[in-house]
Backbone as a chain_set.jsonl record, in Angstrom:
{"seq": "MKNIFNLSNKKTIKQALFFYFLTVIICGVLAGIISATIATLFYPNAKTFEEGQKIGLFYGPRIAMIFCFIFAIVAVVKKSLGTSIIPLMLVMVSPVLGFVFGGVGGMIPATIITLYDNKNKINDHNDDNALEVE", "coords": {"N": [[88.953, 91.212, 117.865], [88.842, 90.424, 120.53], [91.422, 89.583, 121.004], [93.05, 91.773, 121.125], [94.389, 92.888, 123.365], [95.889, 90.733, 124.095], [98.992, 90.06, 124.556], [100.734, 88.027, 123.97], [100.295, 86.864, 121.53], [101.07, 87.095, 118.021], [100.388, 90.012, 116.256], [98.339, 91.18, 113.544], [98.807, 93.751, 111.05], [96.558, 95.412, 111.026], [95.351, 94.765, 113.519], [97.427, 95.615, 115.167], [97.488, 98.391, 114.679], [94.966, 99.107, 115.665], [95.323, 98.338, 118.34], [97.375, 100.154, 118.969], [96.06, 102.688, 118.729], [94.05, 102.413, 120.688], [95.605, 102.049, 123.056], [96.987, 104.478, 123.136], [94.895, 106.263, 123.598], [94.019, 105.292, 126.086], [96.343, 105.786, 127.571], [96.448, 108.615, 127.492], [94.065, 109.307, 128.851], [94.541, 108.064, 131.317], [96.875, 109.428, 132.143], [95.812, 111.99, 132.422], [93.898, 111.598, 134.474], [95.507, 110.68, 136.614], [97.273, 112.867, 136.884], [95.437, 114.876, 137.591], [94.549, 113.831, 140.007], [96.917, 113.852, 141.523], [97.371, 116.611, 141.533], [95.148, 117.465, 142.984], [95.507, 116.198, 145.48], [98.164, 116.823, 146.352], [98.717, 119.441, 145.703], [96.971, 121.533, 146.875], [96.69, 124.27, 146.872], [96.718, 125.149, 144.302], [94.85, 126.935, 142.259], [94.228, 128.175, 139.862], [93.82, 127.814, 136.279], [96.248, 127.877, 134.907], [98.125, 127.099, 136.849], [97.297, 124.465, 137.283], [97.779, 123.503, 134.727], [100.58, 123.643, 134.582], [101.239, 121.701, 136.487], [100.127, 119.422, 135.274], [101.66, 119.361, 132.923], [104.08, 118.736, 133.997], [103.76, 116.202, 135.308], [102.4, 114.592, 133.412], [104.079, 113.727, 131.114], [105.825, 112.03, 132.506], [104.14, 110.057, 133.508], [103.215, 108.986, 131.094], [105.633, 107.989, 130.149], [106.199, 105.91, 131.981], [103.925, 104.29, 131.573], [104.203, 103.516, 128.834], [106.647, 102.173, 128.935], [106.023, 100.033, 130.656], [104.102, 98.645, 129.094], [105.729, 97.88, 126.927], [107.662, 96.24, 128.18], [106.014, 94.19, 129.226], [105.05, 93.11, 126.841], [107.429, 92.07, 125.707], [108.135, 90.172, 127.644], [105.871, 88.47, 127.617], [106.093, 87.427, 125.051], [108.468, 86.112, 125.197], [110.913, 87.304, 124.376], [113.302, 88.071, 125.467], [116.007, 87.648, 124.865], [116.475, 88.685, 122.411], [117.853, 91.262, 120.474], [116.724, 93.51, 119.107], [113.961, 93.797, 120.031], [114.605, 94.372, 122.73], [115.991, 96.769, 122.477], [113.912, 98.325, 121.523], [112.339, 98.371, 123.808], [113.964, 99.947, 125.447], [113.895, 102.373, 124.078], [111.253, 103.097, 124.15], [110.318, 104.372, 126.707], [111.705, 106.796, 126.506], [110.715, 107.98, 124.159], [108.093, 108.112, 125.051], [108.308, 109.98, 127.11], [109.123, 112.294, 125.734], [107.286, 112.598, 123.558], [104.875, 111.79, 124.588], [102.147, 109.438, 124.949], [101.614, 108.988, 122.273], [104.048, 108.826, 120.892], [105.511, 107.037, 122.496], [104.182, 104.604, 122.489], [104.647, 103.494, 120.049], [107.077, 101.848, 119.783], [106.282, 99.742, 121.529], [104.067, 98.774, 120.193], [105.255, 97.855, 117.856], [106.679, 95.711, 118.901], [104.59, 93.967, 119.398], [104.159, 92.9, 116.922], [105.972, 90.906, 116.537], [106.77, 87.38, 116.425], [105.852, 84.929, 118.856], [108.366, 83.56, 120.783], [108.251, 81.178, 122.239], [106.245, 79.706, 120.967], [107.443, 79.265, 118.501], [109.649, 77.716, 119.247], [108.309, 75.498, 120.328], [107.095, 74.557, 118.03], [109.333, 73.889, 116.486], [110.392, 71.858, 118.079], [108.378, 69.941, 117.821], [108.649, 69.322, 115.125], [111.17, 68.2, 115.178], [110.722, 65.875, 116.581], [109.102, 64.521, 114.813], [110.822, 64.009, 112.701], [112.667, 62.213, 113.718]], "CA": [[88.751, 92.229, 118.88], [89.138, 89.889, 121.86], [92.862, 89.351, 121.122], [93.777, 93.039, 121.002], [95.295, 93.068, 124.496], [96.647, 89.512, 124.328], [100.317, 90.429, 124.071], [101.557, 86.863, 123.625], [100.052, 86.507, 120.13], [101.533, 88.015, 116.985], [99.269, 90.787, 115.724], [98.378, 91.649, 112.163], [98.974, 95.211, 110.984], [95.278, 96.008, 111.411], [95.224, 94.604, 114.967], [98.45, 96.444, 115.805], [97.034, 99.785, 114.607], [93.862, 99.245, 116.616], [95.972, 98.278, 119.65], [98.088, 101.414, 119.153], [95.115, 103.776, 118.985], [93.417, 102.19, 121.992], [96.546, 102.292, 124.155], [97.267, 105.915, 123.197], [93.748, 106.882, 124.268], [94.087, 104.882, 127.495], [97.475, 106.507, 128.169], [96.051, 110.009, 127.682], [93.059, 109.383, 129.913], [95.21, 107.706, 132.558], [97.761, 110.542, 132.518], [94.96, 113.084, 132.894], [93.304, 111.259, 135.775], [96.555, 110.647, 137.642], [97.74, 114.241, 137.09], [94.398, 115.586, 138.338], [94.558, 113.309, 141.374], [98.119, 114.39, 142.178], [97.15, 118.046, 141.753], [94.156, 117.631, 144.051], [96.023, 115.735, 146.761], [99.446, 117.384, 146.785], [98.79, 120.866, 145.384], [95.635, 122.085, 147.137], [96.691, 125.722, 146.665], [96.646, 125.429, 142.869], [93.457, 127.292, 141.999], [94.014, 128.675, 138.506], [94.045, 126.876, 135.192], [97.676, 127.878, 134.591], [98.813, 126.273, 137.84], [96.953, 123.081, 136.961], [98.462, 123.158, 133.488], [101.985, 123.387, 134.919], [101.304, 120.41, 137.177], [99.872, 118.409, 134.257], [102.802, 119.294, 132.013], [105.188, 118.097, 134.703], [103.496, 114.799, 135.601], [101.894, 113.875, 132.243], [105.118, 112.972, 130.406], [106.374, 110.977, 133.356], [103.152, 108.981, 133.534], [103.267, 108.363, 129.759], [106.888, 107.253, 130.073], [106.028, 104.675, 132.755], [102.895, 103.501, 130.888], [104.774, 102.94, 127.609], [107.691, 101.242, 129.345], [105.378, 98.833, 131.189], [103.534, 97.888, 127.974], [106.815, 97.277, 126.146], [108.237, 95.16, 128.987], [105.063, 93.087, 129.286], [105.019, 92.471, 125.519], [108.66, 91.281, 125.552], [108.058, 89.025, 128.548], [104.829, 87.555, 127.13], [106.559, 86.781, 123.823], [109.762, 85.484, 125.494], [111.894, 87.907, 123.478], [114.318, 88.653, 126.321], [117.363, 87.503, 124.343], [116.548, 89.325, 121.093], [118.39, 92.608, 120.655], [115.84, 94.564, 118.601], [112.903, 94.089, 120.999], [115.16, 95.009, 123.928], [116.267, 98.171, 122.127], [112.611, 98.99, 121.466], [111.94, 98.601, 125.201], [114.743, 101.074, 125.963], [113.501, 103.596, 123.38], [109.856, 103.387, 124.452], [110.097, 105.416, 127.706], [112.249, 108.074, 126.035], [109.704, 108.533, 123.265], [106.934, 108.418, 125.885], [108.555, 111.227, 127.841], [109.222, 113.422, 124.806], [106.112, 112.74, 122.703], [103.685, 111.255, 125.24], [101.738, 108.104, 124.541], [101.624, 108.897, 120.809], [105.374, 108.365, 120.48], [106.008, 105.944, 123.316], [103.514, 103.33, 122.209], [105.097, 102.963, 118.756], [107.927, 100.662, 119.976], [105.512, 98.651, 122.14], [103.226, 98.213, 119.135], [106.141, 97.089, 116.965], [106.976, 94.451, 119.594], [103.439, 93.063, 119.259], [104.202, 92.31, 115.587], [106.92, 89.792, 116.565], [106.267, 86.055, 116.775], [106.158, 84.444, 120.188], [109.481, 82.601, 120.694], [107.841, 79.877, 122.781], [105.508, 78.979, 119.938], [108.406, 78.845, 117.485], [110.422, 76.609, 119.809], [107.432, 74.332, 120.415], [106.906, 74.074, 116.665], [110.586, 73.231, 116.077], [110.493, 70.608, 118.84], [107.454, 68.988, 117.214], [109.245, 68.869, 113.882], [112.316, 67.349, 115.491], [110.201, 64.567, 116.975], [108.579, 63.867, 113.635], [111.934, 63.591, 111.856], [113.278, 61.04, 114.333]], "C": [[89.145, 91.712, 120.267], [90.632, 89.67, 122.075], [93.689, 90.63, 121.073], [94.778, 93.208, 122.145], [95.998, 91.778, 124.903], [98.036, 89.722, 123.718], [101.183, 89.231, 123.705], [101.367, 86.432, 122.171], [100.635, 87.558, 119.186], [100.309, 88.706, 116.385], [99.456, 91.045, 114.24], [98.553, 93.165, 112.198], [97.693, 95.907, 111.446], [95.071, 95.927, 112.926], [96.215, 95.499, 115.701], [98.047, 97.918, 115.781], [95.893, 100.038, 115.581], [94.395, 99.242, 118.046], [96.664, 99.609, 119.957], [97.12, 102.543, 119.504], [94.428, 103.623, 120.334], [94.363, 102.509, 123.148], [96.936, 103.764, 124.261], [96.131, 106.642, 123.903], [93.761, 106.551, 125.758], [95.199, 105.643, 128.213], [97.103, 107.959, 128.447], [95.054, 110.183, 128.812], [93.701, 109.091, 131.271], [96.119, 108.834, 133.052], [96.942, 111.722, 133.051], [94.38, 112.814, 134.269], [94.349, 111.27, 136.878], [97.087, 112.052, 137.926], [96.725, 115.046, 137.897], [94.356, 115.138, 139.793], [95.752, 113.835, 142.15], [97.934, 115.868, 142.489], [96.182, 118.275, 142.907], [94.736, 117.273, 145.416], [97.234, 116.518, 147.259], [99.611, 118.876, 146.495], [97.426, 121.514, 145.624], [95.562, 123.604, 146.906], [96.624, 126.106, 145.201], [95.185, 125.675, 142.505], [93.209, 127.714, 140.558], [94.302, 127.572, 137.48], [95.533, 126.764, 134.88], [98.473, 127.034, 135.575], [98.535, 124.786, 137.599], [97.646, 122.609, 135.701], [99.937, 122.855, 133.748], [102.158, 122.027, 135.593], [101.108, 119.278, 136.173], [101.031, 118.244, 133.293], [104.028, 118.669, 132.679], [104.95, 116.593, 134.853], [103.056, 113.99, 134.383], [102.958, 113.095, 131.489], [105.723, 111.839, 131.228], [105.43, 109.778, 133.44], [103.159, 108.245, 132.2], [104.52, 107.515, 129.616], [106.758, 105.908, 130.79], [105.04, 103.739, 132.058], [103.476, 102.788, 129.671], [105.839, 101.9, 127.932], [107.075, 99.935, 129.843], [104.781, 97.999, 130.056], [104.625, 97.201, 127.169], [107.435, 96.1, 126.889], [107.302, 93.948, 129.003], [105.009, 92.356, 127.947], [106.255, 91.595, 125.31], [108.613, 90.033, 126.425], [107.04, 88.006, 128.045], [105.272, 86.801, 125.883], [107.901, 86.069, 124.007], [110.856, 85.989, 124.553], [113.07, 88.526, 124.242], [115.738, 88.541, 125.808], [117.525, 88.14, 122.963], [116.914, 90.788, 121.259], [117.416, 93.702, 120.205], [114.671, 94.826, 119.553], [113.419, 94.755, 122.274], [115.516, 96.472, 123.67], [114.961, 98.962, 122.032], [112.086, 99.279, 122.873], [112.68, 99.809, 125.77], [114.328, 102.394, 125.327], [112.099, 104.043, 123.788], [109.66, 104.452, 125.54], [110.646, 106.781, 127.289], [111.245, 108.752, 125.112], [108.437, 108.901, 124.03], [107.107, 109.712, 126.643], [108.517, 112.427, 126.899], [107.914, 113.664, 124.056], [104.821, 112.231, 123.339], [103.379, 109.857, 124.74], [101.777, 107.904, 123.039], [102.968, 108.374, 120.309], [105.833, 107.119, 121.211], [105.378, 104.598, 123.029], [103.925, 102.745, 120.861], [106.025, 101.757, 118.943], [107.174, 99.48, 120.586], [104.613, 97.988, 121.106], [104.059, 97.398, 118.16], [106.481, 95.738, 117.594], [105.817, 93.472, 119.437], [103.407, 92.391, 117.888], [105.168, 91.12, 115.501], [106.205, 88.495, 116.908], [106.668, 85.73, 118.208], [107.25, 83.385, 120.073], [109.103, 81.228, 121.224], [107.093, 79.063, 121.742], [106.441, 78.483, 118.85], [109.202, 77.649, 117.998], [109.574, 75.354, 119.923], [107.24, 73.718, 119.034], [108.16, 73.334, 116.18], [110.767, 71.909, 116.815], [109.576, 69.541, 118.246], [108.037, 68.432, 115.926], [110.41, 67.93, 114.143], [111.84, 65.951, 115.892], [109.684, 63.796, 115.758], [109.701, 63.316, 112.753], [112.559, 62.315, 112.404], [112.373, 59.897, 114.152]], "O": [[89.706, 92.45, 121.078], [91.074, 89.579, 123.22], [94.915, 90.565, 120.986], [95.909, 93.632, 121.909], [96.641, 91.734, 125.952], [98.221, 89.578, 122.51], [102.278, 89.415, 123.173], [102.201, 85.702, 121.636], [100.687, 88.745, 119.508], [99.319, 88.055, 116.051], [100.58, 91.118, 113.743], [98.456, 93.784, 113.258], [97.755, 96.892, 112.182], [94.661, 96.907, 113.548], [95.885, 96.076, 116.737], [98.248, 98.623, 116.769], [95.861, 101.072, 116.248], [93.969, 100.051, 118.87], [96.554, 100.129, 121.068], [97.341, 103.271, 120.472], [94.245, 104.608, 121.049], [93.967, 103.166, 124.111], [97.191, 104.253, 125.361], [96.372, 107.536, 124.714], [93.539, 107.427, 126.595], [95.012, 106.095, 129.343], [97.407, 108.482, 129.519], [95.18, 111.093, 129.632], [93.437, 109.786, 132.253], [96.129, 109.153, 134.241], [97.339, 112.372, 134.018], [94.37, 113.694, 135.13], [94.108, 111.808, 137.958], [97.327, 112.395, 139.083], [97.102, 115.812, 138.785], [94.156, 115.948, 140.698], [95.616, 114.222, 143.311], [98.294, 116.331, 143.571], [96.38, 119.182, 143.716], [94.483, 117.969, 146.399], [97.326, 116.841, 148.444], [100.547, 119.503, 146.992], [96.794, 121.993, 144.682], [94.469, 124.151, 146.762], [96.485, 127.288, 144.887], [94.383, 124.742, 142.448], [92.079, 127.617, 140.079], [94.933, 126.558, 137.778], [96.027, 125.668, 134.616], [99.399, 126.328, 135.176], [99.438, 123.955, 137.701], [98.056, 121.452, 135.609], [100.48, 121.905, 133.185], [103.105, 121.295, 135.304], [101.836, 118.286, 136.208], [101.356, 117.127, 132.888], [104.907, 118.137, 132.001], [105.84, 115.795, 134.559], [103.325, 112.79, 134.332], [102.769, 111.905, 131.239], [106.09, 110.8, 130.679], [105.871, 108.628, 133.444], [103.113, 107.015, 132.171], [104.475, 106.436, 129.025], [107.168, 104.879, 130.253], [105.284, 102.537, 131.961], [103.265, 101.588, 129.496], [105.919, 100.863, 127.274], [107.548, 98.854, 129.495], [104.932, 96.777, 130.049], [104.459, 96.049, 126.767], [107.705, 95.064, 126.282], [107.746, 92.815, 128.815], [104.932, 91.128, 127.912], [106.138, 90.487, 124.787], [109.01, 88.954, 125.987], [107.315, 86.806, 128.045], [104.87, 85.656, 125.678], [108.415, 85.481, 123.056], [111.627, 85.203, 124.003], [113.755, 89.406, 123.72], [116.608, 89.276, 126.275], [118.625, 88.128, 122.409], [116.342, 91.479, 122.102], [117.304, 94.728, 120.876], [114.405, 95.988, 119.863], [112.741, 95.614, 122.838], [115.358, 97.316, 124.552], [114.909, 100.131, 122.415], [111.459, 100.314, 123.103], [112.091, 100.609, 126.496], [114.401, 103.437, 125.978], [111.796, 105.236, 123.772], [108.883, 105.381, 125.316], [110.101, 107.812, 127.684], [110.957, 109.94, 125.256], [107.777, 109.887, 123.702], [106.149, 110.469, 126.804], [107.94, 113.461, 127.233], [107.477, 114.808, 123.93], [103.775, 112.242, 122.691], [104.241, 109.179, 124.181], [101.954, 106.78, 122.569], [103.008, 107.557, 119.389], [106.469, 106.244, 120.623], [105.981, 103.56, 123.3], [103.579, 101.602, 120.562], [105.791, 100.723, 118.318], [107.407, 98.335, 120.199], [104.418, 96.773, 121.14], [103.61, 96.354, 117.687], [106.561, 94.731, 116.891], [106.042, 92.264, 119.352], [102.694, 91.403, 117.709], [105.179, 90.405, 114.498], [105.178, 88.495, 117.586], [107.692, 86.199, 118.703], [107.083, 82.409, 119.341], [109.584, 80.216, 120.714], [107.289, 77.851, 121.647], [106.247, 77.386, 118.327], [109.408, 76.678, 117.269], [110.057, 74.256, 119.647], [107.224, 72.495, 118.89], [108.061, 72.285, 115.543], [111.249, 70.939, 116.23], [109.95, 68.371, 118.175], [107.942, 67.235, 115.655], [110.612, 66.968, 113.402], [112.492, 64.957, 115.572], [109.815, 62.574, 115.684], [109.54, 62.268, 112.129], [112.94, 61.432, 111.636], [112.681, 58.79, 114.593]]}, "num_chains": 1, "name": "protein.A"}
């Protein structure tokens, strides 16, 4: 449970699913709070539910897109996967899915990235083996 948001460690499938569900809930709550704050500050004339819904439908996908993109970038950086093509493609797909499907779609690539091994740990392990062989 304590390693759920530690993005530098490789997650098991169970940990990744728990991470996915938690981040989707956080994304939804965050999008709602930020959309409500934007509506209150910048659209004071919006008095009906329909006007608030239009504002939420405009800002919600954009907030989800940014949220998913940030999680994917942080996961790639923490795992030192900047030279691997598949994680970088997942980073590029994450905001698109976040915009179209919200946090439910956008967090899938970020969760897949958490299933990768940390490259630094692999390199450290290979360096240790190289020293032992010599």
